[in-house]
PDB file of C-alpha atoms in Angstrom:
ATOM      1  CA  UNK A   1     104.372 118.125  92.202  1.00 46.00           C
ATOM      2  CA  UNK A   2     103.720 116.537  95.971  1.00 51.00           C
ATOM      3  CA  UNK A   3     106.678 114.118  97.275  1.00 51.00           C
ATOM      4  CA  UNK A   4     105.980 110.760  97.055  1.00 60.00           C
ATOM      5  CA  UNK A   5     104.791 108.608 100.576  1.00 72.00           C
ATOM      6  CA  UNK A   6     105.254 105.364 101.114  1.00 82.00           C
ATOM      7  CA  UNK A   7     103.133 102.338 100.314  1.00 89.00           C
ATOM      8  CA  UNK A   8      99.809 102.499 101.065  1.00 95.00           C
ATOM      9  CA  UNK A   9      97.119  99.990 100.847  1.00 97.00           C
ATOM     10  CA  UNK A  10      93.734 100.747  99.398  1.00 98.00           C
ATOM     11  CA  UNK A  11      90.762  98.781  97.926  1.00 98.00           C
ATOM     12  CA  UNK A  12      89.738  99.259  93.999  1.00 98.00           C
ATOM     13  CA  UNK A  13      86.707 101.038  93.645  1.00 98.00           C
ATOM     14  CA  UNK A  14      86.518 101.186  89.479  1.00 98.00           C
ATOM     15  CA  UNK A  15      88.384 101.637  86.621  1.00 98.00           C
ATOM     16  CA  UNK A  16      88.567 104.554  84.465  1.00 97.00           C
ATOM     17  CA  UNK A  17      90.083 103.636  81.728  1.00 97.00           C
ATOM     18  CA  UNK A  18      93.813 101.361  80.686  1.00 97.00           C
ATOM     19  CA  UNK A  19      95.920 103.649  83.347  1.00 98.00           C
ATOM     20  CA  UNK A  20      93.367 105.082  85.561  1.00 98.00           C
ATOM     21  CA  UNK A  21      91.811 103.820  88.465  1.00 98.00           C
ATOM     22  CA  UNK A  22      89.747 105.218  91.643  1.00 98.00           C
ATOM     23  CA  UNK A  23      90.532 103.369  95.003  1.00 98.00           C
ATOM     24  CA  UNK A  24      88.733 104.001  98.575  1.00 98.00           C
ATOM     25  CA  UNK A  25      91.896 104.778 100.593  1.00 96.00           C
ATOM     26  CA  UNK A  26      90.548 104.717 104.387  1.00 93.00           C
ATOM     27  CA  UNK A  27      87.995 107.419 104.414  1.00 95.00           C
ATOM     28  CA  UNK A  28      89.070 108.623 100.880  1.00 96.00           C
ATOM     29  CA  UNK A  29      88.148 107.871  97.492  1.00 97.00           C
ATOM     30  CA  UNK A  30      91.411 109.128  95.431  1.00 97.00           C
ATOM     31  CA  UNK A  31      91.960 108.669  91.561  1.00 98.00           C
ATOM     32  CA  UNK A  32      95.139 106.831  90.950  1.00 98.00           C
ATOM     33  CA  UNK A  33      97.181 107.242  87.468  1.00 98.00           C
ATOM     34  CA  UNK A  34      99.149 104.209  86.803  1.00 98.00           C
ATOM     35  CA  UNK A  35     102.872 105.403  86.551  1.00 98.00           C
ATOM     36  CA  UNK A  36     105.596 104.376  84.142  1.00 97.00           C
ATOM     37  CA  UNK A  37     103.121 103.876  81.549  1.00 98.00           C
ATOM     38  CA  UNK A  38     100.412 104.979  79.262  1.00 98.00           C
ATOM     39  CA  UNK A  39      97.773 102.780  77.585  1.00 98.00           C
ATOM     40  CA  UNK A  40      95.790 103.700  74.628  1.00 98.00           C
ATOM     41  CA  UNK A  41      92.672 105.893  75.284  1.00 97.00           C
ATOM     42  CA  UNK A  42      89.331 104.604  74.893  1.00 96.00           C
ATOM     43  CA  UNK A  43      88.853 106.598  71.273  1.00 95.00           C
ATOM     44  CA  UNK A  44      91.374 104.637  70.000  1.00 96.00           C
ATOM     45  CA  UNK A  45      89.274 101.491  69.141  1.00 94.00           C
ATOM     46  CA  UNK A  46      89.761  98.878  69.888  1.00 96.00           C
ATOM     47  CA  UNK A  47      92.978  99.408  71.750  1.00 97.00           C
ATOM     48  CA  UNK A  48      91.809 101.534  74.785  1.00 97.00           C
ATOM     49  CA  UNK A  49      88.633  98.920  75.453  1.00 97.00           C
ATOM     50  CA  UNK A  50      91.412  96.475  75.124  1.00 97.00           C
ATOM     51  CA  UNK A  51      93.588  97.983  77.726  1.00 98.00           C
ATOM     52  CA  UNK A  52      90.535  98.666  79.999  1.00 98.00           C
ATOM     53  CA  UNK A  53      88.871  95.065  79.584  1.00 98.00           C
ATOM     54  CA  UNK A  54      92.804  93.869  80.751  1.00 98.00           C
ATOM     55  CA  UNK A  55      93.134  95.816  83.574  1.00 98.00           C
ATOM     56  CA  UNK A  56      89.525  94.646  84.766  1.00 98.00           C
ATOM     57  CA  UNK A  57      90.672  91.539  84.588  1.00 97.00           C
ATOM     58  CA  UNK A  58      93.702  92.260  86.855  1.00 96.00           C
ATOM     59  CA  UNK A  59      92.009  94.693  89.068  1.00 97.00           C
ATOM     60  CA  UNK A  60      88.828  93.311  90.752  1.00 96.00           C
ATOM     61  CA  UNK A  61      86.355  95.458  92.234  1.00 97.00           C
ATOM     62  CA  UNK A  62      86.714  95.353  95.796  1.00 98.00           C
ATOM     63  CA  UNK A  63      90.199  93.935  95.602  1.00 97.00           C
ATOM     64  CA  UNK A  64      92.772  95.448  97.862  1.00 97.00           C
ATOM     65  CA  UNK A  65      96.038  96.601  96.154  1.00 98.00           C
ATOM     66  CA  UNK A  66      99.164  98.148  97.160  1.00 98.00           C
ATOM     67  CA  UNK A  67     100.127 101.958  96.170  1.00 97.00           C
ATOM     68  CA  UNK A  68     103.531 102.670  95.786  1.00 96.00           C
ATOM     69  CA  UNK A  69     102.827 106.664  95.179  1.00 97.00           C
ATOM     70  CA  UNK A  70     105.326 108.738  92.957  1.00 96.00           C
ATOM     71  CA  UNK A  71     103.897 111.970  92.451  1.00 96.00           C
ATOM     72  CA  UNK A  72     100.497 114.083  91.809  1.00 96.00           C
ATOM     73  CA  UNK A  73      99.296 115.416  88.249  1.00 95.00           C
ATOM     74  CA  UNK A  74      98.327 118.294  87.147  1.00 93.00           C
ATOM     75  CA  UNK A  75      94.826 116.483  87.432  1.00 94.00           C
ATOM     76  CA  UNK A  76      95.192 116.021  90.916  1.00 96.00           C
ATOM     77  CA  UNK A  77      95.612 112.202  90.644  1.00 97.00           C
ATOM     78  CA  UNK A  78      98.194 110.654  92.246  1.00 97.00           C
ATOM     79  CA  UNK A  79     100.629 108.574  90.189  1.00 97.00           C
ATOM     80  CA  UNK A  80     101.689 105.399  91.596  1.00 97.00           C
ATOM     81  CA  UNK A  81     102.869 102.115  91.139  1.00 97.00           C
ATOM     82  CA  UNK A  82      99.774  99.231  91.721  1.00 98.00           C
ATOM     83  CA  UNK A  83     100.687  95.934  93.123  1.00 97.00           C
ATOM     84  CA  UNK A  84      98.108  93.123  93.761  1.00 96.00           C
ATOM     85  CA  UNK A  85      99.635  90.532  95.491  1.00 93.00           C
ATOM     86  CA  UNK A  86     103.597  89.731  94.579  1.00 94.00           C
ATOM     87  CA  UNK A  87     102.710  91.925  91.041  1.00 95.00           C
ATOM     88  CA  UNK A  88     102.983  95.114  89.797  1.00 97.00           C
ATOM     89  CA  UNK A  89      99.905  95.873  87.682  1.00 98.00           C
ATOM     90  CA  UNK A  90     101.634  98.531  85.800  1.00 98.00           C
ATOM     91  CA  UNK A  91     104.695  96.354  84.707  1.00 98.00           C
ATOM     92  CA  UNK A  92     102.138  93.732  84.029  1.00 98.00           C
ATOM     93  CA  UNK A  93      99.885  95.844  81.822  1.00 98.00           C
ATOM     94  CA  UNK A  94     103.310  96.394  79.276  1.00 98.00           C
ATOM     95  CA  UNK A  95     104.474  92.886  79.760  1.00 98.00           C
ATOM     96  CA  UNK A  96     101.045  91.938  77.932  1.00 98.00           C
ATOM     97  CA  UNK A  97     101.249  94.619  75.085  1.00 98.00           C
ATOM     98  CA  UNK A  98      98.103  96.774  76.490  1.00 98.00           C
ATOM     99  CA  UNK A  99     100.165  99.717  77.103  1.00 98.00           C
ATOM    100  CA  UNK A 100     103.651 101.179  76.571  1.00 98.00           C
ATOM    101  CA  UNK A 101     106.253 102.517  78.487  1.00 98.00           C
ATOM    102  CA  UNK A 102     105.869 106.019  79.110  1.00 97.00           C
ATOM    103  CA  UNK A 103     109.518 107.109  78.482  1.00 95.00           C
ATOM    104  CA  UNK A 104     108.818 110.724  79.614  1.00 90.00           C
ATOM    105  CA  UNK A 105     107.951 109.988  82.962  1.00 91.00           C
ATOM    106  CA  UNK A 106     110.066 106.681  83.901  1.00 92.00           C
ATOM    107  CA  UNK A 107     112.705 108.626  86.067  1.00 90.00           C
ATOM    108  CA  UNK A 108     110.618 107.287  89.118  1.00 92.00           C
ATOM    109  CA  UNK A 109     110.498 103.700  87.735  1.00 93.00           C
ATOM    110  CA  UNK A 110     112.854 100.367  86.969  1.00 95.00           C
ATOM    111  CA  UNK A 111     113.870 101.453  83.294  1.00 96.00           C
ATOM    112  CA  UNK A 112     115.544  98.530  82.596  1.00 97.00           C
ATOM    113  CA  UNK A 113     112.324  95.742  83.894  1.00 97.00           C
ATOM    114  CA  UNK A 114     109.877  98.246  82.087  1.00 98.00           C
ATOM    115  CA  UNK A 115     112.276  98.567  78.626  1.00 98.00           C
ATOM    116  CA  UNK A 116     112.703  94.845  78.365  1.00 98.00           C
ATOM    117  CA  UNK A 117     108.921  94.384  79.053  1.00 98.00           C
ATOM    118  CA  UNK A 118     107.878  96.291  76.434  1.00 98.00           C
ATOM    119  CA  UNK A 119     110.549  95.137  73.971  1.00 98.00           C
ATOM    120  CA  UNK A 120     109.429  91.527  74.972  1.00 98.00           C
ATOM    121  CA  UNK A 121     105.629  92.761  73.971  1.00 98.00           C
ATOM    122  CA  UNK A 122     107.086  94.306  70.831  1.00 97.00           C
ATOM    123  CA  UNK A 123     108.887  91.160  69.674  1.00 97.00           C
ATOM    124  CA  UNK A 124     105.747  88.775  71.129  1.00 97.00           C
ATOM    125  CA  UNK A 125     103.305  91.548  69.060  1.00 97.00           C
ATOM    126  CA  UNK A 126     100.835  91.085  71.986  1.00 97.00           C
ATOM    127  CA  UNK A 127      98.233  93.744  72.504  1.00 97.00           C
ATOM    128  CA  UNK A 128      98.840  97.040  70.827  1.00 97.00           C
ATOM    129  CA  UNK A 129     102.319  95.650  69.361  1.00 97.00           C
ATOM    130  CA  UNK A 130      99.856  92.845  67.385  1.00 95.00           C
ATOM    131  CA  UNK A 131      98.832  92.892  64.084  1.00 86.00           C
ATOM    132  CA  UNK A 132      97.978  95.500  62.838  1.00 89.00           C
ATOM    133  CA  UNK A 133      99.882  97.302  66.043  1.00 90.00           C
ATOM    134  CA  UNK A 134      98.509 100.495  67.425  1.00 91.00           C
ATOM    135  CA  UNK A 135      98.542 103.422  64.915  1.00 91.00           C
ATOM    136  CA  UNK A 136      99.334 106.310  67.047  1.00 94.00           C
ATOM    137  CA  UNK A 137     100.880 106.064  70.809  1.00 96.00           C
ATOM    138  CA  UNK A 138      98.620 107.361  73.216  1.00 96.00           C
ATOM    139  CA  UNK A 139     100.643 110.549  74.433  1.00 95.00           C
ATOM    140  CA  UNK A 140     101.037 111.823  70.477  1.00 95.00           C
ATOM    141  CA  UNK A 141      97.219 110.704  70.127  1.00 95.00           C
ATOM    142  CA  UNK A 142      96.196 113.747  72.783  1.00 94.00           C
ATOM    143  CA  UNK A 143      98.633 115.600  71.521  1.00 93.00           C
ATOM    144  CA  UNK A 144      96.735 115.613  68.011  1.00 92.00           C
ATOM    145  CA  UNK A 145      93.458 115.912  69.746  1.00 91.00           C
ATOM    146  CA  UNK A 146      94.460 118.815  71.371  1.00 90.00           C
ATOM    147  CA  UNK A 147      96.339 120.583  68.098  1.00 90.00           C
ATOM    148  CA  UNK A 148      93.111 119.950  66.457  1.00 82.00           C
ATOM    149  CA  UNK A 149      93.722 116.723  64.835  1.00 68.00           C
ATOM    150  CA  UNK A 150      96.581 114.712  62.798  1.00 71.00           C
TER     151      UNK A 150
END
């Protein structure tokens, strides 16, 4: 995994999906993998269209954004923290139930904001804590896929 640099600015170019974005950074065009969480994926209707439509709605196209970047994937995309103005994007996208805290890789991250975020969603059953909540978490979701189903 690359070390981390430090924030960056970049303008949103579209969104993939609840957690993934692609941003023109200067001369680059760069996927960016929201860190600290993971929002459902777009087969799990209607959760992941959910999460998408929400992040949209956050993330303008053309908007400029901060990167705060943590790491690269195995994909190649580079995990980071998103802030539009004063916000972060990822903290914001848990405080509103449309994805969850990605325990496994939240060494880089505020635990405690991102805990008490999602326990606030949890206990507020907004987005994919709501009724009925989300049936499988993302991350054991592609694990299934991947196994050959659940």
């Amino acid at each position: 995994m690359a070390q981390a640099q430090g924030p960056t600015s970049a303008t949103v170019l579209s969104i993939g999906d609840g957690d993934t974005i692609r941003v023109q950074q200067g001369a680059k065009r760069i996927t960016i993998r929201l860190a600290c969480i993971d929002a459902p994926e777009m087969a799990q209707a209607p959760d992941g269209a959910n999460a998408r439509s929400y992040l949209q709605s956050r993330l303008r196209l053309g908007s400029s954004v901060t990167l705060r970047p943590q790491t690269v994937d195995r994909f190649g995309r580079t995990v980071a923290e998103v802030i539009r103005g004063p916000i972060s994007v990822n903290l914001q996208m848990v405080e509103q139930g449309e994805a969850a805290v990605y325990r496994q890789y939240l060494s880089r991250c505020d635990r405690e904001r991102y805990l008490a975020a999602e326990g606030q969603a949890r206990l507020g059953r907004r987005g994919i804590w709501g009724n009925p909540p989300l049936q499988q978490m993302p991350w054991d979701f592609r694990r299934c896929r991947r196994e050959g189903g659940c």
